[in-house]
mmCIF file of C-alpha atoms (C1' of nucleotides) in Angstrom:
data_model
loop_
_atom_site.group_PDB
_atom_site.id
_atom_site.type_symbol
_atom_site.label_atom_id
_atom_site.label_comp_id
_atom_site.label_asym_id
_atom_site.label_seq_id
_atom_site.Cartn_x
_atom_site.Cartn_y
_atom_site.Cartn_z
ATOM 1 C CA MET A 1 10.919 -3.969 1.688
ATOM 2 C CA THR A 2 12.398 -2.806 4.665
ATOM 3 C CA LEU A 3 11.255 -3.037 8.061
ATOM 4 C CA PRO A 4 9.742 0.505 8.451
ATOM 5 C CA LEU A 5 10.825 1.906 12.178
ATOM 6 C CA PRO A 6 9.948 5.119 14.162
ATOM 7 C CA GLY A 7 13.255 6.703 13.622
ATOM 8 C CA ARG A 8 14.728 5.861 10.211
ATOM 9 C CA GLN A 9 14.292 6.605 7.082
ATOM 10 C CA VAL A 10 10.789 4.806 5.405
ATOM 11 C CA ARG A 11 9.218 4.874 2.146
ATOM 12 C CA GLY A 12 8.043 8.593 1.448
ATOM 13 C CA SER A 13 10.177 10.079 4.265
ATOM 14 C CA THR A 14 13.171 10.972 5.397
ATOM 15 C CA THR A 15 12.642 12.464 8.226
ATOM 16 C CA GLY A 16 12.297 9.178 10.628
ATOM 17 C CA LYS A 17 8.705 10.801 12.175
ATOM 18 C CA PRO A 18 7.082 7.955 13.760
ATOM 19 C CA ILE A 19 3.869 8.951 11.991
ATOM 20 C CA MET A 20 5.336 8.081 8.685
ATOM 21 C CA ALA A 21 7.095 4.817 9.803
ATOM 22 C CA LEU A 22 3.418 4.140 10.209
ATOM 23 C CA LEU A 23 1.841 5.142 7.406
ATOM 24 C CA ASP A 24 4.760 3.145 5.651
ATOM 25 C CA LEU A 25 3.629 -0.237 7.759
ATOM 26 C CA LEU A 26 0.137 0.340 6.929
ATOM 27 C CA GLY A 27 0.396 1.390 3.136
ATOM 28 C CA ARG A 28 1.669 -1.817 2.703
ATOM 29 C CA THR A 29 -0.669 -4.648 1.004
ATOM 30 C CA TRP A 30 -2.736 -6.381 3.637
ATOM 31 C CA ALA A 31 -1.297 -4.871 6.867
ATOM 32 C CA LEU A 32 -4.612 -2.654 7.503
ATOM 33 C CA GLY A 33 -6.501 -5.967 6.185
ATOM 34 C CA ILE A 34 -4.890 -8.674 8.680
ATOM 35 C CA ILE A 35 -5.230 -6.148 11.745
ATOM 36 C CA TRP A 36 -8.743 -6.090 10.643
ATOM 37 C CA HIS A 37 -9.115 -9.555 10.384
ATOM 38 C CA LEU A 38 -7.646 -10.349 13.627
ATOM 39 C CA HIS A 39 -9.322 -8.178 15.838
ATOM 40 C CA THR A 40 -12.170 -10.709 15.818
ATOM 41 C CA GLY A 41 -10.448 -12.640 17.960
ATOM 42 C CA PRO A 42 -7.026 -15.184 17.595
ATOM 43 C CA ALA A 43 -6.732 -17.162 14.611
ATOM 44 C CA THR A 44 -3.875 -19.871 13.664
ATOM 45 C CA PHE A 45 -1.923 -18.561 10.163
ATOM 46 C CA ARG A 46 -4.631 -21.002 7.935
ATOM 47 C CA GLU A 47 -7.400 -19.413 9.731
ATOM 48 C CA LEU A 48 -5.886 -16.299 9.215
ATOM 49 C CA GLN A 49 -5.415 -16.980 5.766
ATOM 50 C CA GLN A 50 -9.435 -18.748 5.277
ATOM 51 C CA ARG A 51 -10.407 -14.499 7.278
ATOM 52 C CA CYS A 52 -8.363 -12.846 4.247
ATOM 53 C CA GLU A 53 -10.194 -14.538 1.701
ATOM 54 C CA LYS A 54 -7.315 -14.046 -0.923
ATOM 55 C CA ILE A 55 -4.206 -13.475 0.346
ATOM 56 C CA SER A 56 -0.932 -15.642 -0.323
ATOM 57 C CA PRO A 57 0.586 -17.345 2.401
ATOM 58 C CA THR A 58 4.144 -16.118 1.250
ATOM 59 C CA LEU A 59 2.735 -12.157 1.825
ATOM 60 C CA LEU A 60 0.672 -13.035 5.038
ATOM 61 C CA ASN A 61 3.979 -14.805 6.466
ATOM 62 C CA THR A 62 6.154 -11.670 5.524
ATOM 63 C CA ARG A 63 3.166 -9.381 6.718
ATOM 64 C CA LEU A 64 3.042 -11.295 10.210
ATOM 65 C CA LYS A 65 6.529 -11.018 10.878
ATOM 66 C CA GLU A 66 6.742 -7.493 10.294
ATOM 67 C CA LEU A 67 3.675 -6.936 12.517
ATOM 68 C CA LYS A 68 5.345 -8.911 15.350
ATOM 69 C CA THR A 69 8.616 -6.976 14.969
ATOM 70 C CA LEU A 70 7.296 -3.676 15.311
ATOM 71 C CA GLN A 71 4.579 -5.436 18.142
ATOM 72 C CA LEU A 72 1.202 -4.750 17.122
ATOM 73 C CA ILE A 73 0.530 -8.514 16.904
ATOM 74 C CA GLU A 74 1.815 -11.588 18.941
ATOM 75 C CA SER A 75 1.605 -15.171 18.652
ATOM 76 C CA GLN A 76 0.502 -17.497 21.235
ATOM 77 C CA LYS A 77 -0.773 -21.311 21.593
ATOM 78 C CA SER A 78 -4.138 -20.091 20.248
ATOM 79 C CA GLY A 79 -2.345 -18.501 17.200
ATOM 80 C CA TYR A 80 -2.204 -14.698 15.963
ATOM 81 C CA GLN A 81 -3.555 -12.098 18.139
ATOM 82 C CA LEU A 82 -3.385 -8.420 18.133
ATOM 83 C CA SER A 83 -1.126 -7.261 20.946
ATOM 84 C CA SER A 84 -2.365 -4.371 23.238
ATOM 85 C CA GLN A 85 -0.825 -2.066 21.001
ATOM 86 C CA GLY A 86 -2.344 -3.464 18.018
ATOM 87 C CA VAL A 87 -5.600 -3.263 20.011
ATOM 88 C CA ASP A 88 -4.952 0.254 20.794
ATOM 89 C CA LEU A 89 -4.547 0.764 16.852
ATOM 90 C CA PHE A 90 -7.277 -0.762 15.884
ATOM 91 C CA GLU A 91 -9.843 0.714 18.261
ATOM 92 C CA ILE A 92 -8.081 4.081 16.465
ATOM 93 C CA ILE A 93 -9.769 2.922 13.742
ATOM 94 C CA SER A 94 -12.267 1.204 13.972
ATOM 95 C CA PRO A 95 -14.345 4.069 13.056
ATOM 96 C CA LEU A 96 -13.568 3.730 9.829
ATOM 97 C CA GLY A 97 -16.110 0.478 9.750
ATOM 98 C CA CYS A 98 -19.201 2.478 10.401
ATOM 99 C CA TRP A 99 -18.021 5.429 8.039
ATOM 100 C CA SER A 100 -16.797 3.557 4.771
ATOM 101 C CA ALA A 101 -20.668 2.211 4.663
ATOM 102 C CA GLN A 102 -22.085 6.308 4.575
ATOM 103 C CA TRP A 103 -18.944 6.208 2.311
ATOM 104 C CA ALA A 104 -20.441 3.903 -0.233
ATOM 105 C CA GLN A 105 -23.478 4.997 0.262
ATOM 106 C CA ALA A 106 -22.536 8.408 -0.858
ATOM 107 C CA LEU A 107 -20.950 7.352 -3.767
ATOM 108 C CA LYS A 108 -24.043 5.287 -4.973
ATOM 109 C CA ASP A 109 -26.183 8.281 -4.031
ATOM 110 C CA GLU A 110 -24.112 10.551 -6.235
ATOM 111 C CA SER A 111 -23.775 7.672 -9.334
ATOM 112 C CA LYS A 112 -27.658 8.049 -9.469
ATOM 113 C CA ILE A 113 -27.459 11.690 -10.404
ATOM 114 C CA MET B 1 -5.124 -1.806 -10.432
ATOM 115 C CA THR B 2 -8.395 -1.858 -10.606
ATOM 116 C CA LEU B 3 -10.326 1.154 -8.236
ATOM 117 C CA PRO B 4 -11.914 -0.672 -4.969
ATOM 118 C CA LEU B 5 -15.337 0.434 -5.401
ATOM 119 C CA PRO B 6 -17.640 -0.789 -2.350
ATOM 120 C CA GLY B 7 -19.770 -3.469 -3.398
ATOM 121 C CA ARG B 8 -17.708 -4.878 -5.895
ATOM 122 C CA GLN B 9 -14.773 -7.603 -5.435
ATOM 123 C CA VAL B 10 -11.577 -5.816 -4.250
ATOM 124 C CA ARG B 11 -8.200 -6.753 -3.521
ATOM 125 C CA GLY B 12 -8.838 -9.085 -0.574
ATOM 126 C CA SER B 13 -12.553 -9.846 -0.473
ATOM 127 C CA THR B 14 -14.673 -10.526 -2.532
ATOM 128 C CA THR B 15 -18.037 -9.515 -0.924
ATOM 129 C CA GLY B 16 -18.312 -6.419 -1.802
ATOM 130 C CA LYS B 17 -18.079 -4.578 2.158
ATOM 131 C CA PRO B 18 -17.529 -1.220 1.892
ATOM 132 C CA ILE B 19 -14.619 -1.851 4.518
ATOM 133 C CA MET B 20 -12.925 -3.688 2.235
ATOM 134 C CA ALA B 21 -12.830 -1.871 -0.777
ATOM 135 C CA LEU B 22 -11.609 1.038 2.083
ATOM 136 C CA LEU B 23 -9.056 -0.728 3.415
ATOM 137 C CA ASP B 24 -7.667 -1.831 -0.107
ATOM 138 C CA LEU B 25 -7.536 1.748 -1.444
ATOM 139 C CA LEU B 26 -5.826 2.951 2.391
ATOM 140 C CA GLY B 27 -3.516 0.159 1.468
ATOM 141 C CA ARG B 28 -2.194 1.015 -1.390
ATOM 142 C CA THR B 29 1.176 2.613 -1.774
ATOM 143 C CA TRP B 30 0.757 6.283 -0.578
ATOM 144 C CA ALA B 31 -2.630 6.488 -0.674
ATOM 145 C CA LEU B 32 -2.504 7.251 3.300
ATOM 146 C CA GLY B 33 0.356 9.843 2.909
ATOM 147 C CA ILE B 34 -1.414 11.400 0.160
ATOM 148 C CA ILE B 35 -4.542 12.211 2.648
ATOM 149 C CA TRP B 36 -2.291 13.013 5.757
ATOM 150 C CA HIS B 37 -0.650 15.850 4.159
ATOM 151 C CA LEU B 38 -3.336 17.097 2.277
ATOM 152 C CA HIS B 39 -5.106 17.957 5.604
ATOM 153 C CA THR B 40 -2.256 20.485 6.271
ATOM 154 C CA GLY B 41 -3.754 22.527 3.447
ATOM 155 C CA PRO B 42 -4.632 22.547 -0.200
ATOM 156 C CA ALA B 43 -1.693 22.086 -2.474
ATOM 157 C CA THR B 44 -0.774 22.250 -5.967
ATOM 158 C CA PHE B 45 0.821 19.267 -7.690
ATOM 159 C CA ARG B 46 4.149 19.691 -7.013
ATOM 160 C CA GLU B 47 3.734 21.414 -3.933
ATOM 161 C CA LEU B 48 2.200 17.794 -2.827
ATOM 162 C CA GLN B 49 5.433 15.631 -4.507
ATOM 163 C CA GLN B 50 7.323 17.792 -2.057
ATOM 164 C CA ARG B 51 5.319 17.249 0.828
ATOM 165 C CA CYS B 52 5.428 13.440 0.210
ATOM 166 C CA GLU B 53 9.182 13.762 -0.294
ATOM 167 C CA LYS B 54 9.606 10.953 -2.641
ATOM 168 C CA ILE B 55 6.711 10.191 -4.605
ATOM 169 C CA SER B 56 6.837 9.601 -8.426
ATOM 170 C CA PRO B 57 4.604 11.955 -10.393
ATOM 171 C CA THR B 58 3.416 8.683 -11.910
ATOM 172 C CA LEU B 59 2.203 7.302 -9.296
ATOM 173 C CA LEU B 60 0.924 10.652 -7.836
ATOM 174 C CA ASN B 61 -1.053 11.199 -10.557
ATOM 175 C CA THR B 62 -2.523 7.659 -10.555
ATOM 176 C CA ARG B 63 -2.990 7.815 -6.390
ATOM 177 C CA LEU B 64 -4.775 11.577 -6.704
ATOM 178 C CA LYS B 65 -7.189 10.320 -9.659
ATOM 179 C CA GLU B 66 -8.236 7.248 -7.457
ATOM 180 C CA LEU B 67 -8.691 9.606 -4.600
ATOM 181 C CA LYS B 68 -10.789 12.155 -6.666
ATOM 182 C CA THR B 69 -13.072 9.284 -8.528
ATOM 183 C CA LEU B 70 -13.670 7.382 -4.567
ATOM 184 C CA GLN B 71 -14.250 11.449 -3.300
ATOM 185 C CA LEU B 72 -12.206 11.449 -0.635
ATOM 186 C CA ILE B 73 -9.991 14.892 -2.205
ATOM 187 C CA GLU B 74 -10.948 17.429 -5.128
ATOM 188 C CA SER B 75 -9.446 19.474 -7.767
ATOM 189 C CA GLN B 76 -9.857 23.488 -7.316
ATOM 190 C CA LYS B 77 -8.051 26.194 -8.571
ATOM 191 C CA SER B 78 -6.028 26.644 -5.016
ATOM 192 C CA GLY B 79 -4.857 22.836 -5.880
ATOM 193 C CA TYR B 80 -5.569 19.440 -4.303
ATOM 194 C CA GLN B 81 -7.791 19.441 -1.227
ATOM 195 C CA LEU B 82 -9.455 16.965 0.923
ATOM 196 C CA SER B 83 -13.192 16.952 0.194
ATOM 197 C CA SER B 84 -15.481 17.089 3.094
ATOM 198 C CA GLN B 85 -15.830 13.131 3.083
ATOM 199 C CA GLY B 86 -11.959 13.051 2.876
ATOM 200 C CA VAL B 87 -11.550 15.584 5.797
ATOM 201 C CA ASP B 88 -14.291 13.004 7.632
ATOM 202 C CA LEU B 89 -12.255 10.168 7.072
ATOM 203 C CA PHE B 90 -8.637 12.592 8.059
ATOM 204 C CA GLU B 91 -10.645 12.997 11.232
ATOM 205 C CA ILE B 92 -10.717 9.297 11.872
ATOM 206 C CA ILE B 93 -7.360 8.825 11.521
ATOM 207 C CA SER B 94 -5.389 11.628 13.057
ATOM 208 C CA PRO B 95 -5.235 10.293 16.072
ATOM 209 C CA LEU B 96 -2.306 7.747 14.852
ATOM 210 C CA GLY B 97 -0.280 10.994 15.298
ATOM 211 C CA CYS B 98 0.046 10.736 18.720
ATOM 212 C CA TRP B 99 -0.563 7.242 18.821
ATOM 213 C CA SER B 100 2.575 6.429 16.637
ATOM 214 C CA ALA B 101 4.584 8.879 18.938
ATOM 215 C CA GLN B 102 3.943 6.192 22.357
ATOM 216 C CA TRP B 103 4.263 3.140 19.909
ATOM 217 C CA ALA B 104 7.529 4.500 18.466
ATOM 218 C CA GLN B 105 8.690 5.050 22.422
ATOM 219 C CA ALA B 106 7.558 2.066 23.557
ATOM 220 C CA LEU B 107 9.919 0.256 20.795
ATOM 221 C CA LYS B 108 12.778 2.284 21.816
ATOM 222 C CA ASP B 109 12.401 1.339 25.414
ATOM 223 C CA GLU B 110 12.002 -1.974 24.430
ATOM 224 C CA SER B 111 14.874 -1.716 22.532
ATOM 225 C CA LYS B 112 16.919 -1.111 25.585
ATOM 226 C CA ILE B 113 15.850 -3.856 27.878
ATOM 227 C "C1'" DA C 1 2.902 -46.746 10.398
ATOM 228 C "C1'" DA C 2 -0.163 -44.404 7.313
ATOM 229 C "C1'" DC C 3 -2.397 -40.624 7.754
ATOM 230 C "C1'" DC C 4 -3.898 -35.775 8.769
ATOM 231 C "C1'" DA C 5 -3.762 -30.239 9.472
ATOM 232 C "C1'" DT C 6 -0.573 -27.191 10.545
ATOM 233 C "C1'" DG C 7 3.084 -23.516 9.686
ATOM 234 C "C1'" DC C 8 5.476 -22.185 5.937
ATOM 235 C "C1'" DT C 9 9.002 -21.603 2.476
ATOM 236 C "C1'" DA C 10 10.111 -21.991 -2.914
ATOM 237 C "C1'" DC C 11 10.301 -20.286 -6.596
ATOM 238 C "C1'" DA C 12 8.392 -18.745 -11.494
ATOM 239 C "C1'" DT C 13 4.673 -15.341 -13.034
ATOM 240 C "C1'" DT C 14 2.583 -11.117 -13.166
ATOM 241 C "C1'" DA C 15 1.513 -6.595 -11.209
ATOM 242 C "C1'" DT C 16 3.245 -2.330 -9.213
ATOM 243 C "C1'" DT C 17 6.376 1.269 -8.326
ATOM 244 C "C1'" DT C 18 10.279 4.140 -9.362
ATOM 245 C "C1'" DG C 19 13.304 7.034 -11.134
ATOM 246 C "C1'" DT C 20 13.850 10.419 -14.956
ATOM 247 C "C1'" DA C 21 13.193 12.948 -18.585
ATOM 248 C "C1'" DG C 22 10.579 15.633 -21.421
ATOM 249 C "C1'" DC C 23 6.087 17.859 -23.314
ATOM 250 C "C1'" DA C 24 2.479 20.748 -23.602
ATOM 251 C "C1'" DT C 25 -0.084 24.734 -21.765
ATOM 252 C "C1'" DG C 26 -0.371 28.981 -19.541
ATOM 253 C "C1'" DG C 27 1.743 33.287 -17.240
ATOM 254 C "C1'" DT C 28 5.810 36.582 -17.011
ATOM 255 C "C1'" DT C 29 9.341 39.159 -18.362
ATOM 256 C "C1'" DA C 30 12.803 41.562 -21.170
ATOM 257 C "C1'" DT D 1 6.278 39.095 -29.375
ATOM 258 C "C1'" DA D 2 9.420 36.453 -28.227
ATOM 259 C "C1'" DA D 3 12.309 33.968 -24.889
ATOM 260 C "C1'" DC D 4 11.275 32.410 -20.055
ATOM 261 C "C1'" DC D 5 9.210 29.936 -15.988
ATOM 262 C "C1'" DA D 6 6.544 26.880 -13.487
ATOM 263 C "C1'" DT D 7 3.345 23.811 -12.966
ATOM 264 C "C1'" DG D 8 0.162 19.474 -14.439
ATOM 265 C "C1'" DC D 9 1.547 15.745 -16.330
ATOM 266 C "C1'" DT D 10 2.832 11.466 -19.252
ATOM 267 C "C1'" DA D 11 5.800 8.198 -21.329
ATOM 268 C "C1'" DC D 12 8.721 4.046 -20.194
ATOM 269 C "C1'" DA D 13 12.842 1.435 -18.718
ATOM 270 C "C1'" DA D 14 14.405 -1.026 -14.943
ATOM 271 C "C1'" DA D 15 13.779 -2.323 -9.881
ATOM 272 C "C1'" DT D 16 10.694 -3.951 -6.356
ATOM 273 C "C1'" DA D 17 6.875 -6.169 -4.272
ATOM 274 C "C1'" DA D 18 2.573 -9.408 -4.852
ATOM 275 C "C1'" DT D 19 0.230 -13.745 -6.567
ATOM 276 C "C1'" DG D 20 -0.138 -18.534 -6.649
ATOM 277 C "C1'" DT D 21 0.928 -22.872 -6.579
ATOM 278 C "C1'" DA D 22 3.175 -26.938 -5.020
ATOM 279 C "C1'" DG D 23 5.202 -29.183 -1.186
ATOM 280 C "C1'" DC D 24 7.700 -29.671 2.686
ATOM 281 C "C1'" DA D 25 8.635 -30.227 7.680
ATOM 282 C "C1'" DT D 26 6.253 -31.266 12.489
ATOM 283 C "C1'" DG D 27 3.462 -32.693 15.701
ATOM 284 C "C1'" DG D 28 -0.623 -34.965 16.434
ATOM 285 C "C1'" DT D 29 -4.171 -39.083 15.503
ATOM 286 C "C1'" DT D 30 -6.213 -43.640 14.279
#
DNA sequence: AACCATGCTACATTATTTGTAGCATGGTTA
DNA sequence: TAACCATGCTACAAATAATGTAGCATGGTT
């Protein structure tokens, strides 16, 4: 898959709008999961593999390269970590943690009726 | 792909944590895009196809079913629309619109150095 | 010098997505 | 009322992406 660069045509959009590039990127398997798991702190490749439970090294590496090129993560001696932009992004999506719990509850309640 | 139900094992997680089910769902091709495009108002199937520019009807229908089952969207006479939970979800992610513009600018600036 | 752990690649298998054609239904117009 | 539409959606083959497993290369330890 080609890198979803803002300004370029991406999967799902010919307009080059940044939001479309971002949604393409975040819509790729494991991209959101990697960001989510990195917010708890830096991790080595193998540590990240474990946090993600079931990701293949092939795909992990592919996503890490994409996220690095697009400056959402960076690699240091301590391993991979969110960049400052990555942290900003995480802060936007972090309420999903709480929200998903309510959502899960609502789905559960509804299935009891 | 099986539906990512909170409480069940999903792609990338055996724990059943709601956030993992949500990330699985949102990480599927076009799921975020559909939610994004629906926030501007209800749309018929064909209208939604156009808003999404390049989605295949097969996949659109698959995602719509998933999103409907998981109560993020609902279908009315006027077409598909975000459910109240869908609206809540959208409100969480809506800052991505502005954020992506800054991000795009940063990428652009950086590439000039 | 044998042993480890780590970061990562290779590659075949399997799963997902795309693209195109077109069917079934219900409304509208001639 | 019969020939048009538009709509919602399915079928299905081709293309693309993800998985799973093995294992290599490097650098540090015993």
